[in-house]
Short mmCIF file of N, CA and C and ligand atoms in Angstrom, two decimals:
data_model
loop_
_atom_site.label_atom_id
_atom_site.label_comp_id
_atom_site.label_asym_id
_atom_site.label_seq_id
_atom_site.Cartn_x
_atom_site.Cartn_y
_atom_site.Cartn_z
N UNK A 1 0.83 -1.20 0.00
CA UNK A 1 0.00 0.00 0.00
C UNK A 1 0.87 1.26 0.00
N UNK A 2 2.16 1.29 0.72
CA UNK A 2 2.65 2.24 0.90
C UNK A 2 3.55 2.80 -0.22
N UNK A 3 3.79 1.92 -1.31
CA UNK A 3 4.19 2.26 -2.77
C UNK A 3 3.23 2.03 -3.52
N UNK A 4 2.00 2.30 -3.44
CA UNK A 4 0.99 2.68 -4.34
C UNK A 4 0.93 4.07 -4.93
N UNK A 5 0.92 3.71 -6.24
CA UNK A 5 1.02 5.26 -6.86
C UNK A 5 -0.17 6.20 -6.67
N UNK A 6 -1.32 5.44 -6.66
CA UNK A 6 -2.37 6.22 -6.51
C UNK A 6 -2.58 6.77 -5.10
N UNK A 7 -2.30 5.93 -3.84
CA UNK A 7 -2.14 6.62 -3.10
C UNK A 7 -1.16 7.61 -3.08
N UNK A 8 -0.13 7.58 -3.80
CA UNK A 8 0.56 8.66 -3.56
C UNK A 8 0.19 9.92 -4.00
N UNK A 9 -0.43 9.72 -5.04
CA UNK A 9 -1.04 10.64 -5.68
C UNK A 9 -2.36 11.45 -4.64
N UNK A 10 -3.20 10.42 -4.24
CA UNK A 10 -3.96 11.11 -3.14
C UNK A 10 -3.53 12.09 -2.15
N UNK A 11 -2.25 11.60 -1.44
CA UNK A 11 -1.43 12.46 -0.62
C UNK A 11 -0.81 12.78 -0.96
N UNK A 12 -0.87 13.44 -2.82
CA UNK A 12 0.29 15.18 -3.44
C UNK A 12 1.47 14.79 -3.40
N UNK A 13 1.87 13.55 -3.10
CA UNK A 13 3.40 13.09 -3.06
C UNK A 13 3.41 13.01 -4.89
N UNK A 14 2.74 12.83 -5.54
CA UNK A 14 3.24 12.86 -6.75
C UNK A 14 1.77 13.55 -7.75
N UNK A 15 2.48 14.69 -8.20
CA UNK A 15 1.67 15.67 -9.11
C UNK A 15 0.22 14.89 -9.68
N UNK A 16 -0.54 15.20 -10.04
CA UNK A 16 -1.61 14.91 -10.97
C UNK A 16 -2.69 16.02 -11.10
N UNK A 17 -3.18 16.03 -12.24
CA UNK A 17 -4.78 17.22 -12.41
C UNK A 17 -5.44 16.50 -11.55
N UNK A 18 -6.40 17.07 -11.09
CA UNK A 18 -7.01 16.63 -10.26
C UNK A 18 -8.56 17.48 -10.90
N UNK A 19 -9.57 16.80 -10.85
CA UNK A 19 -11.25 17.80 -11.18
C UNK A 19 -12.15 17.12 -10.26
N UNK A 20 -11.63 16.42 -9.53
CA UNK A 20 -12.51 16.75 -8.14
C UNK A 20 -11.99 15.84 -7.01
N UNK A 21 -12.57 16.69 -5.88
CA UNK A 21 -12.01 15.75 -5.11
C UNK A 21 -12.83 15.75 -3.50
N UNK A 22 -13.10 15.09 -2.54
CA UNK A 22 -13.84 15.01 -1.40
C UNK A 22 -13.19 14.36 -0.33
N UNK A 23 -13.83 14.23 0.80
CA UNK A 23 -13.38 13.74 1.62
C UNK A 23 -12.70 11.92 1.61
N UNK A 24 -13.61 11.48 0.80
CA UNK A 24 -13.74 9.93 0.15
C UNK A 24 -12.93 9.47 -1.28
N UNK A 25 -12.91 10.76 -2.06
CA UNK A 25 -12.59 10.14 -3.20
C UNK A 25 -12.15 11.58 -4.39
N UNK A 26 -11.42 10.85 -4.92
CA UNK A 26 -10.54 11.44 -5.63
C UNK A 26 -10.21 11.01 -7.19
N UNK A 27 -10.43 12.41 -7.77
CA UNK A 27 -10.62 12.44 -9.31
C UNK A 27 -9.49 12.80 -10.22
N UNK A 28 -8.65 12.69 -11.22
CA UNK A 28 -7.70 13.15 -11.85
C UNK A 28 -7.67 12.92 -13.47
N UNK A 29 -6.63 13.38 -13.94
CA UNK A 29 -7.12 13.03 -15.90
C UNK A 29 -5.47 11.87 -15.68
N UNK A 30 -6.51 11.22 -16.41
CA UNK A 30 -5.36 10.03 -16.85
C UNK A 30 -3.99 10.65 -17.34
N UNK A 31 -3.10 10.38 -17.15
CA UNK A 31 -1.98 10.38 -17.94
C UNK A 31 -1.56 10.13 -19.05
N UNK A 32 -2.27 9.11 -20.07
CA UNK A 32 -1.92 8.37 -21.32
C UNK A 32 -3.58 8.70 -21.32
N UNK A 33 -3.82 9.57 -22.01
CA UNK A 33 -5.46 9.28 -22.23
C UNK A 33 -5.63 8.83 -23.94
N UNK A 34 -7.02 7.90 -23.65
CA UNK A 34 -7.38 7.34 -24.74
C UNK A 34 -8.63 8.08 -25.48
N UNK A 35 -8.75 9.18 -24.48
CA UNK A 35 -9.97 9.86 -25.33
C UNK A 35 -9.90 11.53 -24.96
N UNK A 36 -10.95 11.90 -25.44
CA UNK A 36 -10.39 13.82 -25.04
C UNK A 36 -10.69 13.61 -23.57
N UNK A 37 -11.44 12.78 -22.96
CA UNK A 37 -11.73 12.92 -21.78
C UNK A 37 -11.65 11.79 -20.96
N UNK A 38 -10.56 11.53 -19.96
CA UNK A 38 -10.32 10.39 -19.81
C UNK A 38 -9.85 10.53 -18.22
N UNK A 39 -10.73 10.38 -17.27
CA UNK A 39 -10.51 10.72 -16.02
C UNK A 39 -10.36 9.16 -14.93
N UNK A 40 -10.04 9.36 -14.54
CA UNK A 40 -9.74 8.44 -12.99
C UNK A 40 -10.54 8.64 -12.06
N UNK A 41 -11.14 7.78 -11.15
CA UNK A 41 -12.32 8.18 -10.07
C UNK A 41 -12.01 7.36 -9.37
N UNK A 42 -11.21 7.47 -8.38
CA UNK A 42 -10.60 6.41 -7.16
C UNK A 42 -11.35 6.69 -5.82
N UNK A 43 -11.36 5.50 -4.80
CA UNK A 43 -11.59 6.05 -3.59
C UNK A 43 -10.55 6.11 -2.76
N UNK A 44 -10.33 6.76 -1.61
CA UNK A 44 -9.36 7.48 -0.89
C UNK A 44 -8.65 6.18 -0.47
N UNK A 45 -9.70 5.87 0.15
CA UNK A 45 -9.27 4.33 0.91
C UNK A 45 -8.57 3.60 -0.11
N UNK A 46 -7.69 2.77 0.20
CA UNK A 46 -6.68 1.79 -0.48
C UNK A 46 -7.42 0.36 -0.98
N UNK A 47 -8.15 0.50 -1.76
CA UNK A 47 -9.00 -0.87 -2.28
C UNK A 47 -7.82 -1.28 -3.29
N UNK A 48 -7.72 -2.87 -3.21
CA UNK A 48 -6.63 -3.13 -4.35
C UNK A 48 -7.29 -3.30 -5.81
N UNK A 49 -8.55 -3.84 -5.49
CA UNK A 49 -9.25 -3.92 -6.86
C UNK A 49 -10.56 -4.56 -6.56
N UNK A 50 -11.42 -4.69 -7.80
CA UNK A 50 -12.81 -4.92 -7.28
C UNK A 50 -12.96 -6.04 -6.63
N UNK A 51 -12.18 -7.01 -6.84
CA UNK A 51 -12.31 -8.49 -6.04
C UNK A 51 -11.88 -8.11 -4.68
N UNK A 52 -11.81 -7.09 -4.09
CA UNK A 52 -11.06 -7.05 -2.83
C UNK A 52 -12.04 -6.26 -1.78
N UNK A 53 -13.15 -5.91 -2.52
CA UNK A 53 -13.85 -4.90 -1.80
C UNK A 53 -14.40 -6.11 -0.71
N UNK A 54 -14.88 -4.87 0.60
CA UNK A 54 -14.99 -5.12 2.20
C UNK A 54 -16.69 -4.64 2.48
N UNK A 55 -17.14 -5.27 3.68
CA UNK A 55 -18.66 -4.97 3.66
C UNK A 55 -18.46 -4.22 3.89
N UNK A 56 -19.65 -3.24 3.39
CA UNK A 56 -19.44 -1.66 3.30
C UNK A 56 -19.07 -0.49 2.60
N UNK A 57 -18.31 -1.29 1.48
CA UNK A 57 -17.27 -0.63 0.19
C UNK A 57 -18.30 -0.46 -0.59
N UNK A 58 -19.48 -0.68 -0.34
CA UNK A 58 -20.87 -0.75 -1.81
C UNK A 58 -20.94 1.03 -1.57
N UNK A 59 -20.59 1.50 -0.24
CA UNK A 59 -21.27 2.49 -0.25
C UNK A 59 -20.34 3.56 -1.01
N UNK A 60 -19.15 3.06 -1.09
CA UNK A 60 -17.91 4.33 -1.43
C UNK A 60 -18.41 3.91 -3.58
N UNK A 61 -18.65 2.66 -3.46
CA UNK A 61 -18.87 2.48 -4.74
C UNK A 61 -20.30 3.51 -5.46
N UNK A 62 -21.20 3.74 -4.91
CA UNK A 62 -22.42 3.98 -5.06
C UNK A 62 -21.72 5.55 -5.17
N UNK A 63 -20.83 5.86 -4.21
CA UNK A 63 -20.43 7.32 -4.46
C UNK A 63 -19.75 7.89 -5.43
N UNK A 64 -19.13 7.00 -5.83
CA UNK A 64 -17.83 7.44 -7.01
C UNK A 64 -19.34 7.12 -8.37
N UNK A 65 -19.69 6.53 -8.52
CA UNK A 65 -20.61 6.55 -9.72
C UNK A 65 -21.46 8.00 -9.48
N UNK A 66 -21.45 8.42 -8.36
CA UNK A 66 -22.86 9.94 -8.45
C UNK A 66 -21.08 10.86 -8.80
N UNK A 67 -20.44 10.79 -8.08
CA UNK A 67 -18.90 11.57 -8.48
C UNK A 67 -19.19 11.36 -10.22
N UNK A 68 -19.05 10.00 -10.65
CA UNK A 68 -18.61 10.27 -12.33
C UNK A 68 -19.73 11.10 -12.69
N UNK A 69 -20.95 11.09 -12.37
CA UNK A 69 -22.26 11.79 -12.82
C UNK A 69 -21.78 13.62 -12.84
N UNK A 70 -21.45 13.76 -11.89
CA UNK A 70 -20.77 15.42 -11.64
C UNK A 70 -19.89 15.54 -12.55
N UNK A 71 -18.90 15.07 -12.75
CA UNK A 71 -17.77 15.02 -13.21
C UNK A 71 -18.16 14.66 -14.87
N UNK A 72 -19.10 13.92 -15.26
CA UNK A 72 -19.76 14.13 -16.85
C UNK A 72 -20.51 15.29 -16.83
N UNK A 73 -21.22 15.62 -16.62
CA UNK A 73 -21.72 17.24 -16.52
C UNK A 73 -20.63 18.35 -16.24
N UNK A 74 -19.81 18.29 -15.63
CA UNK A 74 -18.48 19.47 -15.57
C UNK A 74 -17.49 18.87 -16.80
N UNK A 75 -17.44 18.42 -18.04
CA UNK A 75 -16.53 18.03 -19.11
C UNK A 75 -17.66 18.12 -20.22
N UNK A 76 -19.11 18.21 -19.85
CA UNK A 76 -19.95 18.51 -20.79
C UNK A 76 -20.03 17.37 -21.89
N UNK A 77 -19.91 15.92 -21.00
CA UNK A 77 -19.99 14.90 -22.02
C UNK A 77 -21.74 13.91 -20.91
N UNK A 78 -22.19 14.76 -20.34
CA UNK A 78 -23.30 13.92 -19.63
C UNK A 78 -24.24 13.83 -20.79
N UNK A 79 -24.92 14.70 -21.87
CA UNK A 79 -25.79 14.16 -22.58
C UNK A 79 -25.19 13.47 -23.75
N UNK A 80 -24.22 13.54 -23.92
CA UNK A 80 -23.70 12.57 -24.86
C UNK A 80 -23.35 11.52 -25.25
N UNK A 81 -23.05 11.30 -23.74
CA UNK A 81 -22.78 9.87 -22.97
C UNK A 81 -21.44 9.34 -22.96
N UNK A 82 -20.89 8.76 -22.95
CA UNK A 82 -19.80 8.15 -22.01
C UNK A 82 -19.19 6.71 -21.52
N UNK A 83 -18.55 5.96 -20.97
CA UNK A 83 -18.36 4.86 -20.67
C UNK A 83 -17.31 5.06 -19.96
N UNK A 84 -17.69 3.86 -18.45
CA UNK A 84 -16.97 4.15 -17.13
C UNK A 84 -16.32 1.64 -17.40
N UNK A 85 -14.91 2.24 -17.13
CA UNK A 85 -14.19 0.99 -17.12
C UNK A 85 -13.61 0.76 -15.70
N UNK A 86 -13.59 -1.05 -15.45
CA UNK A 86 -13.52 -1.01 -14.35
C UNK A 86 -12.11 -2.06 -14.47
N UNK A 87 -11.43 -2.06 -14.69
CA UNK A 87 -10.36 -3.43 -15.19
C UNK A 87 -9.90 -3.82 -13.90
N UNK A 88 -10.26 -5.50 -13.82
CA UNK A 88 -10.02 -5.96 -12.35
C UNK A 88 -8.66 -7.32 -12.49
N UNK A 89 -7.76 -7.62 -12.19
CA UNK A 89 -6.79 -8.37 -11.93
C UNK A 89 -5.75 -8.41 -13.87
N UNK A 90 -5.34 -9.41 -13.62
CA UNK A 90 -4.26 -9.98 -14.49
C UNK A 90 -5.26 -9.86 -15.81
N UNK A 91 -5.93 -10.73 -15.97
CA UNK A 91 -7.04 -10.70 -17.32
C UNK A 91 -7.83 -9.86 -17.19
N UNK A 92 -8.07 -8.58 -16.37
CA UNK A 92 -9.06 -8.06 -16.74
C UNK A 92 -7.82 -6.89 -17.47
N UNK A 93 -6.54 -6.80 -17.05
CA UNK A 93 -5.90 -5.78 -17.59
C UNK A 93 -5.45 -4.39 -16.79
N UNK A 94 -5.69 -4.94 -15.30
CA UNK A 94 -5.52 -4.06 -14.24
C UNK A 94 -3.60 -3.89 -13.89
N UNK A 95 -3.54 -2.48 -14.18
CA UNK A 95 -1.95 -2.55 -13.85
C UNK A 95 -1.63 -1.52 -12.86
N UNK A 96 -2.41 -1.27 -11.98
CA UNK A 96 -2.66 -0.44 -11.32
C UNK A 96 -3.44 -0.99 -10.06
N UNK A 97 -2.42 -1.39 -8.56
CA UNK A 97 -2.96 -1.37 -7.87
C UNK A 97 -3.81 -1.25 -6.50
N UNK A 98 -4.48 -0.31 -7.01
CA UNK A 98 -5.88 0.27 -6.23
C UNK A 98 -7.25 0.69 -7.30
N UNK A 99 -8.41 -0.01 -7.05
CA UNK A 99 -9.32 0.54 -7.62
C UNK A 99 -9.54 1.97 -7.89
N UNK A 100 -9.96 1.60 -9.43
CA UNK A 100 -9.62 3.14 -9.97
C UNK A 100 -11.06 2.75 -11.27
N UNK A 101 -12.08 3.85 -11.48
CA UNK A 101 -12.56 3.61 -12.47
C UNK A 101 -12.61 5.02 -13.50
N UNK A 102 -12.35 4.37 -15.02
CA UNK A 102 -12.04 4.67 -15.81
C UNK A 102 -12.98 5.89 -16.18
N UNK A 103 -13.56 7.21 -16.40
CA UNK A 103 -14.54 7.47 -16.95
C UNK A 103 -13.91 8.08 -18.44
N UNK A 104 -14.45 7.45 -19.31
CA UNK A 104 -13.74 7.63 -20.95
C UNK A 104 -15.02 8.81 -22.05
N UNK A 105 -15.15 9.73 -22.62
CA UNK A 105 -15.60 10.07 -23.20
C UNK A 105 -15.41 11.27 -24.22
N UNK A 106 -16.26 12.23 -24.40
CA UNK A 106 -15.56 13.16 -25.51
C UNK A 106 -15.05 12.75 -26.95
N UNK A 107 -15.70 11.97 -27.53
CA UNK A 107 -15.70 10.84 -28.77
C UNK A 107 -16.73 10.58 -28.71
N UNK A 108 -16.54 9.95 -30.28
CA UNK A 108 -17.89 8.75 -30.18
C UNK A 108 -17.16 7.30 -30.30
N UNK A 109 -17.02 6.17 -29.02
CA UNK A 109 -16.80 5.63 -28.90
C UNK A 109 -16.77 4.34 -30.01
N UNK A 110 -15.92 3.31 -29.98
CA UNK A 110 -16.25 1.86 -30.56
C UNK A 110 -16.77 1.15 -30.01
N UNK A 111 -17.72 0.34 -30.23
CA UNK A 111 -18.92 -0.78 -30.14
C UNK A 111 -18.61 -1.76 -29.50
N UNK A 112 -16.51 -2.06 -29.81
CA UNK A 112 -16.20 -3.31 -29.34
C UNK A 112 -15.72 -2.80 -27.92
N UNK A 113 -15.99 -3.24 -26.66
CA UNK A 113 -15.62 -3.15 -25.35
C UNK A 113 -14.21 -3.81 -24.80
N UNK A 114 -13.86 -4.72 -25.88
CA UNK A 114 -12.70 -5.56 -25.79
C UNK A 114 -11.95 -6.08 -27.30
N UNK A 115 -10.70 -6.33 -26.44
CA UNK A 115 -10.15 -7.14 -27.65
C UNK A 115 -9.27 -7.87 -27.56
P1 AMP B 201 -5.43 0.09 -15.45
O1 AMP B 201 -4.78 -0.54 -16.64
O2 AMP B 201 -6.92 -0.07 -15.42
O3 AMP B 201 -4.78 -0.32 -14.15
O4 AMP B 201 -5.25 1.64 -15.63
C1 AMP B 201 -4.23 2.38 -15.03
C2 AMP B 201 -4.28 3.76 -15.61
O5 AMP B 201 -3.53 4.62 -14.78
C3 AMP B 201 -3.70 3.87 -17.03
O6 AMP B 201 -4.70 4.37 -17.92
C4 AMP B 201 -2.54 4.83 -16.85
O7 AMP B 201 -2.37 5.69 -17.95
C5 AMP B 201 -2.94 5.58 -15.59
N1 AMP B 201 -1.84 6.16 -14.82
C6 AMP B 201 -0.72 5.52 -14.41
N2 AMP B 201 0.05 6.37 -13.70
C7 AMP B 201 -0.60 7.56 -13.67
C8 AMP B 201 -0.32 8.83 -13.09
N3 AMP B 201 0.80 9.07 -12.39
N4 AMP B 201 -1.21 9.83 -13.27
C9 AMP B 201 -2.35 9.62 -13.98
N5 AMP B 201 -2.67 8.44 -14.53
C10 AMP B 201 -1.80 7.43 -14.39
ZN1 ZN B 202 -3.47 2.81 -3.04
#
């Protein structure tokens, strides 16, 4: 946990944009983005990934989805729509670890979700 980048990033030890942020959870623009709009929506807490969540984590989850909702309306891609990625272990393509979900938009996306 304590060389987690994202935590580090939470605690300003290492730079990032940041477009929102709360007591719980914390927003930033990807680094390598794949679209004009390509943000990060983590929670504060150190989750390693979705297989890891704890009773109770539904609720930080339930929050970061009303977060991406704000956060598509402040990038002006909420009526346009959007797609939020969640990549969990080795096969799902997770290289990053602490839960982090993807919110991708500002395009018009491809059809295929995978490949
Ligand atoms: P994943 O493959 O789902 O684990 O995604 C990790 C994401 O984190 C990738 O899209 C990276 O571009 C992004 N990323 C890695 N390091 C940083 C960083 N320091 N600041 C912002 N995004 C980062
Ligand atoms: Zn972490």
């Amino acid at each position: 946990m304590n060389d987690c980048i994202f935590c580090k990033i939470i605690n300003k030890e290492i730079p990032s944009t940041i477009v929102y942020e709360d007591e719980e959870i914390l927003a930033f623009r990807d680094i390598n983005p794949v679209a004009p709009v390509h943000i990060l929506v983590i929670p504060k807490k150190h989750i390693s990934k979705l297989t890891e969540l704890s009773d109770g984590d539904e609720i930080i989850i339930g929050k970061i989805y009303k977060v991406i909702n704000k956060i598509a309306k402040d990038e002006n891609i909420f009526d346009k729509g959007f797609r939020v990625i969640v990549n969990c272990g080795e096969d799902g393509g997770q290289e990053v670890g602490h839960l982090h979900f993807h919110l991708i938009g500002g395009k018009k996306l491809g059809t295929k979700i995978c490949e």
